[in-house]
PDB file of C-alpha atoms in Angstrom:
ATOM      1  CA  UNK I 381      97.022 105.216 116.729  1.00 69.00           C
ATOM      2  CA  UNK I 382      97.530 108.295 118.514  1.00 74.00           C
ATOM      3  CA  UNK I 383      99.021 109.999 116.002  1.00 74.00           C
ATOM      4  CA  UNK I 384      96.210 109.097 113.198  1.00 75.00           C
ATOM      5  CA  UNK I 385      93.849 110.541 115.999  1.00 77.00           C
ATOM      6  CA  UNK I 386      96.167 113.843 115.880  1.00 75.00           C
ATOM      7  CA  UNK I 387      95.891 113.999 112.197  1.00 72.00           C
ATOM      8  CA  UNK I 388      92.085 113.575 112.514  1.00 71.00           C
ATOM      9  CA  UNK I 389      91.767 116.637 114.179  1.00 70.00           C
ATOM     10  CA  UNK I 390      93.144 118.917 111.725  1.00 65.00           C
ATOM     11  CA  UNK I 391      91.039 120.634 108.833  1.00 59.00           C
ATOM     12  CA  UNK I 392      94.047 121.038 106.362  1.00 65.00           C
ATOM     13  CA  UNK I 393      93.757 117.581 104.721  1.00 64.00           C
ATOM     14  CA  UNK I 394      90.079 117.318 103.954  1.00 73.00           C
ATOM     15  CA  UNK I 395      90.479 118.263 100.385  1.00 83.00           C
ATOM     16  CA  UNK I 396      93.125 115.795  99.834  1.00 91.00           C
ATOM     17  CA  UNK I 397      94.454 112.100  99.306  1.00 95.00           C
ATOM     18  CA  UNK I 398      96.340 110.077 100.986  1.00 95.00           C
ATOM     19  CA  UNK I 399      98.021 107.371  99.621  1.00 97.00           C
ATOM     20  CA  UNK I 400      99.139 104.364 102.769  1.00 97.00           C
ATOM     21  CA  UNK I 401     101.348 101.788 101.154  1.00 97.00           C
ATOM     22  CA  UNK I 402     101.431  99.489 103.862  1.00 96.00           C
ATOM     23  CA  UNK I 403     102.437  98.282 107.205  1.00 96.00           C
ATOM     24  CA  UNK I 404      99.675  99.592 109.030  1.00 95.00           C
ATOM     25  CA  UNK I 405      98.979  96.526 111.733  1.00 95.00           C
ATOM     26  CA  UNK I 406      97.998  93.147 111.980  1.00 95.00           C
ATOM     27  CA  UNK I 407      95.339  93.342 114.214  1.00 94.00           C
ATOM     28  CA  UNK I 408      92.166  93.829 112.619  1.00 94.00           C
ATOM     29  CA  UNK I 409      90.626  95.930 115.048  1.00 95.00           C
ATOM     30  CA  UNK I 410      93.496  98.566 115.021  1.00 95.00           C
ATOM     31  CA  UNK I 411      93.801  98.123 111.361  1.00 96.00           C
ATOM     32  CA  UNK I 412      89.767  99.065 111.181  1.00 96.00           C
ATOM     33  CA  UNK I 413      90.267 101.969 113.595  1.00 95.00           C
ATOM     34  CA  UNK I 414      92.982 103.734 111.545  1.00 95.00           C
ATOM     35  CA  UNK I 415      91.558 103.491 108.527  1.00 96.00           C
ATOM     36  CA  UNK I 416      88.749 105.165 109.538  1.00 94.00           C
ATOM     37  CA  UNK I 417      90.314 107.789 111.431  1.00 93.00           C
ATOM     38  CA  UNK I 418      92.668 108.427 108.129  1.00 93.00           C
ATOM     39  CA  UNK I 419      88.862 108.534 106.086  1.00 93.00           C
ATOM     40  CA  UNK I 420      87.961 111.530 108.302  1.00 90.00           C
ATOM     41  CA  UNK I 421      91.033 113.520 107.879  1.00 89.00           C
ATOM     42  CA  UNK I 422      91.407 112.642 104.180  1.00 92.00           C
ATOM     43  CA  UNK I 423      88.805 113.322 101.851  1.00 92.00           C
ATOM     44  CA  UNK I 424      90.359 110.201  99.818  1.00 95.00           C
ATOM     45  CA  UNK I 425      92.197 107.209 101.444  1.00 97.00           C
ATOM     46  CA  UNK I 426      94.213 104.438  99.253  1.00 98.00           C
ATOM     47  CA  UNK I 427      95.286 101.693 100.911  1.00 98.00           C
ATOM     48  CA  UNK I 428      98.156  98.327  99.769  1.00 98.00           C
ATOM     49  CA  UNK I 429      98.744  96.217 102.125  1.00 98.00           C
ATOM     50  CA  UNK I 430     102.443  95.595 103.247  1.00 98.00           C
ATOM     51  CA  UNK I 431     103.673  92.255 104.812  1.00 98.00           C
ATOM     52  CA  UNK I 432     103.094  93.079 108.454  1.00 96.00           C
ATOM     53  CA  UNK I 433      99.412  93.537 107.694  1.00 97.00           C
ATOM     54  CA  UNK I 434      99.445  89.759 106.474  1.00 97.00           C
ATOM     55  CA  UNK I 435     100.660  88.479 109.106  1.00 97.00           C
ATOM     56  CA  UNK I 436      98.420  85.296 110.411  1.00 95.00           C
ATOM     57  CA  UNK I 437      98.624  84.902 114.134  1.00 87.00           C
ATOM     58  CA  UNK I 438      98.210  81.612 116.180  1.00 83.00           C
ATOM     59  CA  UNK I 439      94.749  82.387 116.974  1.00 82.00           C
ATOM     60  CA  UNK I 440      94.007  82.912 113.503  1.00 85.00           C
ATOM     61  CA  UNK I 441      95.967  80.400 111.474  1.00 79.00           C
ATOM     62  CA  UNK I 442      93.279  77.258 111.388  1.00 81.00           C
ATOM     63  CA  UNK I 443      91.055  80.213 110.156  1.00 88.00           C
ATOM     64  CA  UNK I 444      92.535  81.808 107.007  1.00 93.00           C
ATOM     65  CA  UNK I 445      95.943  82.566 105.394  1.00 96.00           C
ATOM     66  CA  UNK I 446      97.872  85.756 104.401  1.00 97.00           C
ATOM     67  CA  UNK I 447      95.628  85.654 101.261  1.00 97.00           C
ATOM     68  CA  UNK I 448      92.707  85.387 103.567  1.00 97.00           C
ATOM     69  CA  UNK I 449      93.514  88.032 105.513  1.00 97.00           C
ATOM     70  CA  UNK I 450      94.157  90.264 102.414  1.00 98.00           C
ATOM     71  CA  UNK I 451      90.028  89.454 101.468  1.00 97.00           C
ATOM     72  CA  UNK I 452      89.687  90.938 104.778  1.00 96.00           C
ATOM     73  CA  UNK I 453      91.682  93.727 104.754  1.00 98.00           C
ATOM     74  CA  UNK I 454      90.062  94.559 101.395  1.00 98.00           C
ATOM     75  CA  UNK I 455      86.544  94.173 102.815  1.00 97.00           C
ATOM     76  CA  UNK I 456      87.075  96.487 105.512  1.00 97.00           C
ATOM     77  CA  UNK I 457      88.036  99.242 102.955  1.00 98.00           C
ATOM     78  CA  UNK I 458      85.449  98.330 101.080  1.00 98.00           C
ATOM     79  CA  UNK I 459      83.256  99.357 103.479  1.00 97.00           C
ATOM     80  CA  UNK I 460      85.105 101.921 105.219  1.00 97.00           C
ATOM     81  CA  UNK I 461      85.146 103.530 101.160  1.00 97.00           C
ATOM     82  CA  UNK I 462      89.150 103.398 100.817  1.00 98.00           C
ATOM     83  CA  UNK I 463      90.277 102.496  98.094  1.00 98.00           C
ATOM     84  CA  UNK I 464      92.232  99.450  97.076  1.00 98.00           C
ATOM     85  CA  UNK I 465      91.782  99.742  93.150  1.00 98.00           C
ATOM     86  CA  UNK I 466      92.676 102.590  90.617  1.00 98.00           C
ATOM     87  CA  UNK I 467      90.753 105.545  90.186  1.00 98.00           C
ATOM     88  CA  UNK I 468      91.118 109.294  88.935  1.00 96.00           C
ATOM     89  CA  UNK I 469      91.411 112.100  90.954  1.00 93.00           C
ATOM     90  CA  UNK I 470      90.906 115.566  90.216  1.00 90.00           C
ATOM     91  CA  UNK I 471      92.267 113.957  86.557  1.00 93.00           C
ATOM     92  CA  UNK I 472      95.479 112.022  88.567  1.00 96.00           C
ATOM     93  CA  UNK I 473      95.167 108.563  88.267  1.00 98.00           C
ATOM     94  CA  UNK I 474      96.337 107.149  91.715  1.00 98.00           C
ATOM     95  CA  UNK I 475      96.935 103.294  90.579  1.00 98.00           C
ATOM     96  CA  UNK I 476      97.746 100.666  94.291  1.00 98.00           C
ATOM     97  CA  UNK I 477      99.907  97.826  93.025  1.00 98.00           C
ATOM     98  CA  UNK I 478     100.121  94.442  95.046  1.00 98.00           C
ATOM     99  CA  UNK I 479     102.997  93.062  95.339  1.00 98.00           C
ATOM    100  CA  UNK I 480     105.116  90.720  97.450  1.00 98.00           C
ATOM    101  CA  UNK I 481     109.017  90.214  98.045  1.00 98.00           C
ATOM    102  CA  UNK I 482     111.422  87.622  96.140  1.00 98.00           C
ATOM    103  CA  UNK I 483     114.870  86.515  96.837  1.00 97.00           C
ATOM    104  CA  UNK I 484     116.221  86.265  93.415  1.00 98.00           C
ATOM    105  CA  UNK I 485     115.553  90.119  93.258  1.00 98.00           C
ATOM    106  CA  UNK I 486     118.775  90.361  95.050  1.00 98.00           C
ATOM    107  CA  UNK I 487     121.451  90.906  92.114  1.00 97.00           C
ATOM    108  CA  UNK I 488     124.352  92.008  94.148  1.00 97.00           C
ATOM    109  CA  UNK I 489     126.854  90.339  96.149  1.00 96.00           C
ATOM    110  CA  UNK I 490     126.019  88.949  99.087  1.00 96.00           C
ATOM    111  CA  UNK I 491     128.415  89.984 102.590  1.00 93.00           C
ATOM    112  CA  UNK I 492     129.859  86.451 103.695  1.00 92.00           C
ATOM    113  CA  UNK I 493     128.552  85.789 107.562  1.00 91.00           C
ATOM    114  CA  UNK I 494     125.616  87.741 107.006  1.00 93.00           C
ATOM    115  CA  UNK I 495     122.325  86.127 109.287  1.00 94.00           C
ATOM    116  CA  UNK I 496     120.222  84.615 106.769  1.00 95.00           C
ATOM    117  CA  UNK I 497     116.645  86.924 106.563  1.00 95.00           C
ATOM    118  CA  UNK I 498     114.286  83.529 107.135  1.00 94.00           C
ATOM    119  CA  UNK I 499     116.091  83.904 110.785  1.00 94.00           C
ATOM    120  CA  UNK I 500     115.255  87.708 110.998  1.00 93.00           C
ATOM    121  CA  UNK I 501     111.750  88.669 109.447  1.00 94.00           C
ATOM    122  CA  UNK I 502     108.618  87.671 111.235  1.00 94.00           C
ATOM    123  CA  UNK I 503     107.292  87.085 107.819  1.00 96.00           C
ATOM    124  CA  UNK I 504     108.353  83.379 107.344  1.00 95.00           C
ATOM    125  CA  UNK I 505     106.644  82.546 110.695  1.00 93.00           C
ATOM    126  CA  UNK I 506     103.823  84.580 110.376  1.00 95.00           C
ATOM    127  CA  UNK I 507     102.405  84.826 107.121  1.00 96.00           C
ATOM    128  CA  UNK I 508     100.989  81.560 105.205  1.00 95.00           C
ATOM    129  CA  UNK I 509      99.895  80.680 101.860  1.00 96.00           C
ATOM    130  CA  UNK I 510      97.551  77.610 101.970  1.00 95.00           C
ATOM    131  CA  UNK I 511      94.630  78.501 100.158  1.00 95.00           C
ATOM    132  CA  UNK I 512      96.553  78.588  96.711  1.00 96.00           C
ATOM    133  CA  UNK I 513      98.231  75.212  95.828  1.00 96.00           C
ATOM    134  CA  UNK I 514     102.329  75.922  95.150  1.00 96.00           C
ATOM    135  CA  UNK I 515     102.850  79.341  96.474  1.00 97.00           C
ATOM    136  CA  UNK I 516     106.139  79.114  98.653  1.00 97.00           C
ATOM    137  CA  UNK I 517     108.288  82.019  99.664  1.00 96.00           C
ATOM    138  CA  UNK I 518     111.400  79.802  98.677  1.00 95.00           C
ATOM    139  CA  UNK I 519     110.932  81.570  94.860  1.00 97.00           C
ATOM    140  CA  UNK I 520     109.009  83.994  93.039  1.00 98.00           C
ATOM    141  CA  UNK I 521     105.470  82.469  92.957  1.00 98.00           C
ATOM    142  CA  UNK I 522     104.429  84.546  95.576  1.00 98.00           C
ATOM    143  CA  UNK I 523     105.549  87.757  93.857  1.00 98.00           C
ATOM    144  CA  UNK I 524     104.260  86.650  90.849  1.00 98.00           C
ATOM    145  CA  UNK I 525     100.773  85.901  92.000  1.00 98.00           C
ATOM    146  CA  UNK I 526     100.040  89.302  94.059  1.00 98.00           C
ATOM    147  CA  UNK I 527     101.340  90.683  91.068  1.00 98.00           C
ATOM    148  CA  UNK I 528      98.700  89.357  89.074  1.00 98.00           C
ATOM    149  CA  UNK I 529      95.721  90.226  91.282  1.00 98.00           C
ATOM    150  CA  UNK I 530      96.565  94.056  89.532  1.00 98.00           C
ATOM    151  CA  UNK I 531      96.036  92.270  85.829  1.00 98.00           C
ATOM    152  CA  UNK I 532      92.379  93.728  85.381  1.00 98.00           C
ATOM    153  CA  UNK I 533      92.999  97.471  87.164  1.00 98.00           C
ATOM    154  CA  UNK I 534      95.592  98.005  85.129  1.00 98.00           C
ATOM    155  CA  UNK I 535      94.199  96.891  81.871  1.00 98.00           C
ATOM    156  CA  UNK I 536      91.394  99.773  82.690  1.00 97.00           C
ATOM    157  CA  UNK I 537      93.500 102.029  83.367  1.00 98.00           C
ATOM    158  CA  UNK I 538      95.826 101.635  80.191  1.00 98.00           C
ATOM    159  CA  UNK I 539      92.494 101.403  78.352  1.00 97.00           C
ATOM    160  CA  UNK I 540      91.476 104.973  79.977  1.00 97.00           C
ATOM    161  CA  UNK I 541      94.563 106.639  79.493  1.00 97.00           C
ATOM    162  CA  UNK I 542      94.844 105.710  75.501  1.00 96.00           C
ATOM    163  CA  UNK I 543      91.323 106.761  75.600  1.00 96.00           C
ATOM    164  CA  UNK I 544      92.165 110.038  77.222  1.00 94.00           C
ATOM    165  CA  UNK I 545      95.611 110.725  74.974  1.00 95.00           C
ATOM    166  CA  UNK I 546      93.270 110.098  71.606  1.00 95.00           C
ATOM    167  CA  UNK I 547      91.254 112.232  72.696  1.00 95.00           C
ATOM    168  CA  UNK I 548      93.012 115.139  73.930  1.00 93.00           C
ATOM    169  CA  UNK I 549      97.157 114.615  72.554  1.00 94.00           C
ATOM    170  CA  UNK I 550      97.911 114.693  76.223  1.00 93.00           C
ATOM    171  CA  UNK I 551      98.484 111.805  78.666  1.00 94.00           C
ATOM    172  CA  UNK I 552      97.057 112.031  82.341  1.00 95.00           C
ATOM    173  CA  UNK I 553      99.332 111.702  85.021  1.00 96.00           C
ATOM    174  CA  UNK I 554      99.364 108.696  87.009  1.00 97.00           C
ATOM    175  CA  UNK I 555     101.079 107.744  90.675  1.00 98.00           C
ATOM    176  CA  UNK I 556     101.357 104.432  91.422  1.00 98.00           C
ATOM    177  CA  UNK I 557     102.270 103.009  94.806  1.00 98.00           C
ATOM    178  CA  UNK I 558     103.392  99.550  96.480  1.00 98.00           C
ATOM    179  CA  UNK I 559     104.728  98.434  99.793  1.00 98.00           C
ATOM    180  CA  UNK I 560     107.724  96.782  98.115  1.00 98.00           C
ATOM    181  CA  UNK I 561     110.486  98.347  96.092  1.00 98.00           C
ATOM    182  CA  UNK I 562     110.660  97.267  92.299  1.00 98.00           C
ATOM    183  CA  UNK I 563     114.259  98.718  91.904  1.00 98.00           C
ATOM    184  CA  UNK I 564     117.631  97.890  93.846  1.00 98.00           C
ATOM    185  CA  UNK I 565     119.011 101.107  93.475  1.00 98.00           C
ATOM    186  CA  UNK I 566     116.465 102.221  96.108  1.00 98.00           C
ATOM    187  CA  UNK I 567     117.885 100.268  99.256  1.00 98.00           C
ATOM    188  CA  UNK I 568     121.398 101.234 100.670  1.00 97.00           C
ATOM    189  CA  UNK I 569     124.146  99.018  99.777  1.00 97.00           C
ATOM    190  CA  UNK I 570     124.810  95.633 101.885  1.00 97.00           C
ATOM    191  CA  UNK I 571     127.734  97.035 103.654  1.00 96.00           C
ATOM    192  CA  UNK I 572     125.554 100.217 104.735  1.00 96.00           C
ATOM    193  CA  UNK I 573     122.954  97.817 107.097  1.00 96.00           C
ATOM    194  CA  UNK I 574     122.696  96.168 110.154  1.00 93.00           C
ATOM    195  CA  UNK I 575     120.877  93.271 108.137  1.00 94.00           C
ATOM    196  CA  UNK I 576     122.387  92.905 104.826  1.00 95.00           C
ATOM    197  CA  UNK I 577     120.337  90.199 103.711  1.00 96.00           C
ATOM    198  CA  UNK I 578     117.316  92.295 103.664  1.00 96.00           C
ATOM    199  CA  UNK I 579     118.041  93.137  99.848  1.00 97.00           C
ATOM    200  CA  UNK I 580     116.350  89.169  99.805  1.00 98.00           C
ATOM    201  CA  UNK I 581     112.724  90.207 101.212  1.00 98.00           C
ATOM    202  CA  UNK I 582     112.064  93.817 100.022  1.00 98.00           C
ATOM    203  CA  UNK I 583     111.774  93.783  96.024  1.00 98.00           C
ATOM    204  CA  UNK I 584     109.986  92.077  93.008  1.00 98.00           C
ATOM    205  CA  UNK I 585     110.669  91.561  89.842  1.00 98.00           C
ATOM    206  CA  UNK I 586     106.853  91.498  88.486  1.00 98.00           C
ATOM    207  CA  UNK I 587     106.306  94.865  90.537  1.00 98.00           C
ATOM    208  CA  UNK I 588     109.154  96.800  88.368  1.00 98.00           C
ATOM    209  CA  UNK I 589     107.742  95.487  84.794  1.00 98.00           C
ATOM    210  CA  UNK I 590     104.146  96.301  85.828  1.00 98.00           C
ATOM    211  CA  UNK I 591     105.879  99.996  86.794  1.00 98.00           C
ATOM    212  CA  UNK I 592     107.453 100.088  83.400  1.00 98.00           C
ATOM    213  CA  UNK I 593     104.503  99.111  81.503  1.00 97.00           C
ATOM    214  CA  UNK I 594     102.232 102.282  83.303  1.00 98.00           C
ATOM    215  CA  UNK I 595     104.694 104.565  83.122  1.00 97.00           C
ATOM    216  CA  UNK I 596     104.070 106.884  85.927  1.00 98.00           C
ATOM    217  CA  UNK I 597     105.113 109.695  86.503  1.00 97.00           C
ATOM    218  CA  UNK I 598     105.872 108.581  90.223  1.00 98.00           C
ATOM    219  CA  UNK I 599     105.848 105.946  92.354  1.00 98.00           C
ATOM    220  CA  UNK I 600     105.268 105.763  96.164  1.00 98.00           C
ATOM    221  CA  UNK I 601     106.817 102.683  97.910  1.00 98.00           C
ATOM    222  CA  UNK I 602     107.489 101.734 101.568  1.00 97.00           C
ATOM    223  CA  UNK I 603     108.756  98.838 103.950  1.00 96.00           C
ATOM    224  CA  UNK I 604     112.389  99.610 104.524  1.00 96.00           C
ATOM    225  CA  UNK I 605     111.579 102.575 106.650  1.00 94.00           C
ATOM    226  CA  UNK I 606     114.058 104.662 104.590  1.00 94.00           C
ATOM    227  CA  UNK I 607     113.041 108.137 103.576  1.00 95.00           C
ATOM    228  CA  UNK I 608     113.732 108.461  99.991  1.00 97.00           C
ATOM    229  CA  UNK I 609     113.060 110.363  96.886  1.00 98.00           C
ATOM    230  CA  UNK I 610     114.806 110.301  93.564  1.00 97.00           C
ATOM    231  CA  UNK I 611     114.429 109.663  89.759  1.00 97.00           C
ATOM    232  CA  UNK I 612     115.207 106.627  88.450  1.00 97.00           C
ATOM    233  CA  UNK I 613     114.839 106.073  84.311  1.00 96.00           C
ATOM    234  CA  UNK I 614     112.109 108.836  84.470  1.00 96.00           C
ATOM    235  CA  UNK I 615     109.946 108.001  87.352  1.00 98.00           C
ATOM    236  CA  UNK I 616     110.135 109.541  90.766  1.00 98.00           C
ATOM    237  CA  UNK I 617     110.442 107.412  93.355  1.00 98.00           C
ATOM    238  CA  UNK I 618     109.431 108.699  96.810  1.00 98.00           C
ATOM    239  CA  UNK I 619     109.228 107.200 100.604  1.00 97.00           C
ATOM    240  CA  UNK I 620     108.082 109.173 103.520  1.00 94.00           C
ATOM    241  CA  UNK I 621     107.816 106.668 106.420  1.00 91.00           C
ATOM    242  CA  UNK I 622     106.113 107.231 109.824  1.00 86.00           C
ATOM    243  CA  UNK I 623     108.641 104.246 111.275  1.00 79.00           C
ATOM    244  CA  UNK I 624     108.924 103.019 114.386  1.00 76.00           C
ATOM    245  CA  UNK I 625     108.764 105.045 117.538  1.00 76.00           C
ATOM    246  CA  UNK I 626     112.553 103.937 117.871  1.00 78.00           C
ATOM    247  CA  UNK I 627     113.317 105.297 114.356  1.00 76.00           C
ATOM    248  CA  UNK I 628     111.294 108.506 115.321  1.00 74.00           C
ATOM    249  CA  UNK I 629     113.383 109.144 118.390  1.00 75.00           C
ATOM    250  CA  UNK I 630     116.852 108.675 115.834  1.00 74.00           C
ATOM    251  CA  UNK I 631     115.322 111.182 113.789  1.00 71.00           C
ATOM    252  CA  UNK I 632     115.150 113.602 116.973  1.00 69.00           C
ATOM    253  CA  UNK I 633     111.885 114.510 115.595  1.00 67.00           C
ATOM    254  CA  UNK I 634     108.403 112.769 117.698  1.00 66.00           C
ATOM    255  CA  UNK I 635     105.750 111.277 115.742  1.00 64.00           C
ATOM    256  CA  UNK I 636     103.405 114.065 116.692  1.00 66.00           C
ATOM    257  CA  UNK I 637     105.602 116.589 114.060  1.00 71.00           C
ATOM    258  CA  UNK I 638     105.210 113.987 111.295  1.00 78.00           C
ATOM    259  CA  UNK I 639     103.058 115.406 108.048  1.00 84.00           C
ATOM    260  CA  UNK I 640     102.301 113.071 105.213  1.00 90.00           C
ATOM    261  CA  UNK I 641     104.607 114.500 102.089  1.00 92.00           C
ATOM    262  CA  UNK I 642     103.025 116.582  99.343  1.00 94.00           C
ATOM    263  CA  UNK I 643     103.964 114.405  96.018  1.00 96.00           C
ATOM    264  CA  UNK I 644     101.616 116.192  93.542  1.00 96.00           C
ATOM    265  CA  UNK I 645      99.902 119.716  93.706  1.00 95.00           C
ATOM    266  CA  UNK I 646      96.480 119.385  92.303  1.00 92.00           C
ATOM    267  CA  UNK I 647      96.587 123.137  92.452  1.00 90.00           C
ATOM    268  CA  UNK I 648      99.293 123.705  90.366  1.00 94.00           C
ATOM    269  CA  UNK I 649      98.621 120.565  87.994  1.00 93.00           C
ATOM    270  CA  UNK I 650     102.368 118.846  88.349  1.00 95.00           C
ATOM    271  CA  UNK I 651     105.087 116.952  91.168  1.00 96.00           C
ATOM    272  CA  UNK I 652     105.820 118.633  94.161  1.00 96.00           C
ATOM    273  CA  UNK I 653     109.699 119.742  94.075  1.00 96.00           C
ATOM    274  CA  UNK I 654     111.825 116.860  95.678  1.00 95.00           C
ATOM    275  CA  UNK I 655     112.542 116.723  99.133  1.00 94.00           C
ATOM    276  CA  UNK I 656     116.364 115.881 100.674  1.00 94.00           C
ATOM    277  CA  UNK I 657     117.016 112.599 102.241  1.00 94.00           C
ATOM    278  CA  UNK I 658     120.188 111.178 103.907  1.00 93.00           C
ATOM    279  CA  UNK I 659     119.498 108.170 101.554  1.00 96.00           C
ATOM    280  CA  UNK I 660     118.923 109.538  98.319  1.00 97.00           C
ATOM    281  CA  UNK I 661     120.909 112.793  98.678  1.00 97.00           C
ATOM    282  CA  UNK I 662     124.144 110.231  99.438  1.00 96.00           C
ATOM    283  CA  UNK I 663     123.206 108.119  96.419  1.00 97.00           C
ATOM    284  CA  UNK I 664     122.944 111.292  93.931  1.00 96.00           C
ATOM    285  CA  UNK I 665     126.316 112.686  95.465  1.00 96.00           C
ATOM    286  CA  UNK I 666     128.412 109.120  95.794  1.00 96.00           C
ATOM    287  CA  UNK I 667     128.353 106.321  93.156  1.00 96.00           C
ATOM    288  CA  UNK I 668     127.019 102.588  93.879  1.00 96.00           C
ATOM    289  CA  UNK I 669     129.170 100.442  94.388  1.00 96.00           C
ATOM    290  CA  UNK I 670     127.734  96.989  95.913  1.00 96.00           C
ATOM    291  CA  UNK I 671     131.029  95.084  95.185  1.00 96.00           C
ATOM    292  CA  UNK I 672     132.572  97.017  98.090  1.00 95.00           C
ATOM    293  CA  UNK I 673     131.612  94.628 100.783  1.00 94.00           C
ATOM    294  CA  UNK I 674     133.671  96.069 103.511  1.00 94.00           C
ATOM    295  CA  UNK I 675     130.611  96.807 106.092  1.00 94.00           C
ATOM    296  CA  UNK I 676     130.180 100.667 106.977  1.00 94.00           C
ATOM    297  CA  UNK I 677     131.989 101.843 110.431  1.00 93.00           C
ATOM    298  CA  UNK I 678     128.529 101.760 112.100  1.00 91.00           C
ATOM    299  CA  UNK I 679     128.043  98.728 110.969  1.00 90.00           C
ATOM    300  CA  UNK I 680     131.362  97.126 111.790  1.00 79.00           C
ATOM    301  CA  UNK I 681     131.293  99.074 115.395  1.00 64.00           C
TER     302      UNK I 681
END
């Protein structure tokens, strides 16, 4: 919070947008009170939520669901006027694509001993699915109904951008952004984390064809807290976390110095140049390989 209030008080960002893909809190309150600090420093907010901001706790469980609480979340923006749908900017589209997390994502080899994730993420405690008969987070119907909540944005926006290409022989551009990652290849390798399992709660199938059918030309993602920013089959994909004060303090940098990243100059009309991160950098130097399962020395330490 203090840092949103911070950002609030500078005059550099009120001719921009700022896209939030997730993770900003559970509570509503707080959840209320950044978002509206972000609509004063931003002249355009979009907002996805990411799995902590569906969590459902004690006091609100014989209320509502995770599903529930999204029809909150999604009301408050409403009214605070951030957006939760596509729309054009300055002639970008900026496109917010729900999504939620599926083991079978997970295509490598698992590390034998690792802690299963149900034992790890708050999510399998705290977020429930009631209100829609035979969603479970043992498979992909979770995934693949957030996925299709985005069914009738991006019909309109496919619809608009033929429109636009007929019309003029040139294509718009068009970010998209989720909390969840629709491609493997952006989370380290098992042996590289403290938690290999996580590869089982971060990524979703549905997300990466609904990428593939839009075609943008780049894609903002968080949840892992990794900074990241690479192409992958033609799209750039970038993450620029805030993170945990913990993580911030690794970083030897304080959350006060944080800056949102630059991903597309409106001023010059194209992507910003890529930025170096440890993750990214290391994965366009060194090859994958996720059948190497002995764990990292930090890890092993």
């Amino acid at each position: 919070m203090a840092w949103a209030e911070q950002l609030c008080s500078s005059r550099e960002t009120r001719e921009d947008t700022l896209i939030v893909a997730g993770d900003v809190s559970d509570d509503l309150p707080t959840f209320r009170r950044t978002m509206e600090l972000l609509t004063r420093a931003y002249a355009h907010v979009f907002f996805v939520p990411g799995n902590h901001d569906l969590w459902c706790r004690k006091a609100e469980r014989d209320i509502r669901d995770s599903l529930g609480k999204l029809a909150l979340l999604e009301g408050a923006c409403a009214e605070l006027g951030v957006h939760t749908q596509p729309a054009c900017m300055g002639g970008v589209w900026v496109v917010p694509l729900l999504s939620w997390y599926h083991a079978s994502w997970d295509r490598e080899p698992d590390l034998p001993g690792a802690t299963p994730i149900e034992k790890i993420m708050m999510d399998f405690h705290a977020c429930t699915w009631s209100s829609v008969p035979g969603l479970s987070p043992a498979d992909d119907s979770i995934a693949r109904h957030m996925d299709s909540l985005n069914d009738p944005g991006t019909a309109r926006v496919l619809a608009a951008l033929d429109a636009a290409e007929a019309a003029s022989g040139v294509r718009p551009p068009l970010i998209t952004f989720s909390h969840f990652l629709p491609d493997q290849r952006l989370l380290p390798e098992k042996r590289m984390l403290h938690h290999p399992n996580l590869a089982k709660a971060v990524g979703s199938d549905p997300l990466a064809a609904r990428i593939a059918r839009l075609r943008p030309a780049a894609h903002v993602f968080g949840h892992t807290h990794f900074s990241w920013d690479a192409e992958l089959d033609g799209v750039r994909y970038v993450q620029w976390p805030l993170g945990y004060p913990a993580e911030q303090r690794r970083r030897g940098r304080p959350a006060a110095d944080w800056r949102p990243m630059l991903v597309y100059d409106g001023a010059r009309g194209e992507l910003t140049s890529p930025r170096a991160c440890y993750w990214s950098s290391h994965y366009a130097a060194v090859r994958r390989t996720p059948w190497d399962l002995t764990p990292a020395p930090w890890v092993a330490a």
